[in-house]
């Protein structure tokens, strides 16, 4: 465990061609916290992630991780800072094995010549094996990612993020398309990996969010609508109105 | 000088009674001098020249050719065309007479019934720069009705006056010359500068004015050439813009579609050779024929081959390259590798001179018009037809279009056929300015791609602007760098431009536009 | 609960047995090739005699195989389809050509001690500055590698930095080689114009067009092929190779992982160009001529089809494709020249439609 950084979003707005994707959004995630972010489609969840990882520049507002201003950095730099993102669609590398996927994500020099000279050290192997265990993928280590099941691909992707030893993990709809069993496994996995790092999970599945058992933030139309425990949020009349209509 | 006075006196002598009497007297009176000694001959020749009577022309010509006969009794000449009496001898001349003959004939041509001769005479007088010609020109001007010949005569008059002695006349001449855009006038002015230091200011101003007009004309001609090249590029690239824009398909056989269109024009010409009434129309008739043939070939390629590679642009690129190769070799086998000619109809030949002296060739002018017409037709097809609507829907969002019941496969086939057909029409136009051979297409494929990529994939406006811009820039660079380096420079500049704006000038926004 | 994990296997399919067979086949092929110049020395009526023609044409194919490897490295492994590798090949060829021209010395038609014939013909007084140094072989060889590399670095840097990929990049490489072709066709560039360089006399002290020269060049090419293969195999089998494959399949994801994909792609592209330049440098002394036609856009695309036919994404495929397509070409153009272009076009169509993995794909997984 190390002292982590806090993620601050303060008054962040993003405007695309007149459309306000994010509207004065403010959010704080403490180090080691596991936070769920929910909201209807178009609420700005994905855009928020895009802003944090540097894929989109905010039109206004402050985005900080610890004392670093994220709006000034590009994607690769933000990744190196220790912010990892798992996408909705799992994008693991089909042509490589599970092991090779993890090896690629290992924290190691990234230059072309360094990659050419790279040899798998004992320590690196141990790290990969640890992640294989944590994600439960050890039996499939030599299989090409193309033949994994959907759930396994999601865990592999989470595993790849873990390889980078991130301080902050952004996870976008991890259980979409998973079986109930896989969903449980995923909730346990995310609980396990938070603690040493901050994890922000975006999801629709309220049962899954309940299984996570942590603080929930509700987004609506680019801003924060409500925040608190799952019960608090589910009973908040504003949330009920937005989700169910009056 | 003496001759001038003599001529003037003679004119006076014969002009006064000419009001009551007819010119023939002066003419007939001068004729006998031709059979006298050489001096008399020269005088007579000059007199005849000064009269401005067209009948003197055949006589003087005959004399110059050595064909003029004198009567055996020495009384006069045998008018040309009349039967030669026995014993008639040819009249001999010496160099002095010859010089006089040249001058006289030149002057007489100023009033010849043939406009072409008058113009040529006026230009000759301009070059000879003799102040003595001034009155002749004035007289000729009085009778001249054709504006173009008048302009040349006025120019020649100014040139003649420039070497006169009268300062005012000279000044007038300088400003007259300065109002033209003639390089000859410019040279004259510069020559006269040394001899007329007092007029140097006026001459400099006149030369500057001419230079301004000349550079404007050069700019206009460069612009025309640029537009012409641009229209060629536009025609070649238009079909590609449609297929690349709508389907994301890189069709490396596009050049061969152009080539097929050109060969269709050859075939139509051959077919109509036996139908003389239609032969002048062979080129216009080739246009729809080329569209049809190329469209058919395109449709076959699309349905048979390309649709199997949907969504794989790199493979499509390679495959269509192979198809293009096959088409080229097929044409080479069928028609032979040599160049074929497609004859321009009469109304497309020749050169027009626009106001300001800008020369434009007719065939290129027609190609510009044709290019714009084709662009408008394509625009109309896209905006106004059902097919065009479906095509636009598929460009913007293929999946949604399919769910709305648009048969995207059919749209693809029709689009590809349409684009190929447009390329075929381009081939007909290109047959007029380029050799028709099996590898006609390879010369245009890269240029077409650069136009489309520069202008912005999926945008017809981009194709138009891109083609014209590339054409004009190419032609502007040519005088400095030569044709090849200009082309290379344009390619390099394009490559750099694409780095800055990978989506081209008029980029289609939105996620669906990502190729 | 950690399972013992075996050492990471390469991401290629195929059983260990199949790979062994492949290894033996390759070894056999190399040995056979190495024998050719030896068999060429046998008396002409001997049963195993191999003609001069076979030696020189095989030597030419070997240089083509190096070019194919270069293209495959960039395309099959990194997804960078360059349709302008002919330009790198030609630049390497011109560099060595310049050296060979300098070696002619006073033995040219005009007998000038320093100026090549075409320069005398065009009225040059002295060598242009960019010819200086080419009388030394090491310098010329260096330039044969460095000039294509530099060009690739420039074009690649500009393109990759702007995230230009796929067909757009391919078109740009076509424009690049087309522009170079136009430029080199000009007679006043100092590169021989449309005639190029020819009439070479010797290289490294060995007179060309002799059995010794042929053999030396053949073995040099074979050695270069083996070297190029080794380099490519090292790259492909290393973590860099896996990064390349990842970039090929999902570049933005690799970027998210913190890799500077521009640098990675640039590295591979430049390496690929250098290998192509090497191939060109070995090619020119063997065929005895280099002219601007080598820059033609069609040449580059034809080289790509070798790789496509053989099987891109495998090193063996590049070799197989280069040899088989060129063998077909040599055979067809002597037997039925008009058919060759049909065959080549047909190859393009057939390979893209039916054999996306090329011949290697057919051999490896029959029936899949």
Short mmCIF file of C-alpha atoms in Angstrom, two decimals, chain C residues 1 26 65 81 89 154 193 211 225 241 312 317 331 365:
data_model
loop_
_atom_site.label_atom_id
_atom_site.label_comp_id
_atom_site.label_asym_id
_atom_site.label_seq_id
_atom_site.Cartn_x
_atom_site.Cartn_y
_atom_site.Cartn_z
CA UNK C 1 -2.47 -21.46 -6.58
CA UNK C 26 14.43 -24.28 -45.44
CA UNK C 65 13.44 -12.22 -51.59
CA UNK C 81 1.35 -1.38 -46.26
CA UNK C 89 15.13 -0.67 -53.56
CA UNK C 154 11.15 11.50 -43.17
CA UNK C 193 18.31 10.45 -66.93
CA UNK C 211 31.80 -16.60 -63.49
CA UNK C 225 19.35 -12.97 -47.40
CA UNK C 241 7.57 -8.27 -32.70
CA UNK C 312 2.14 -12.17 -45.25
CA UNK C 317 5.87 -16.69 -46.88
CA UNK C 331 8.95 -18.86 -67.26
CA UNK C 365 -3.81 -25.42 -42.24
#
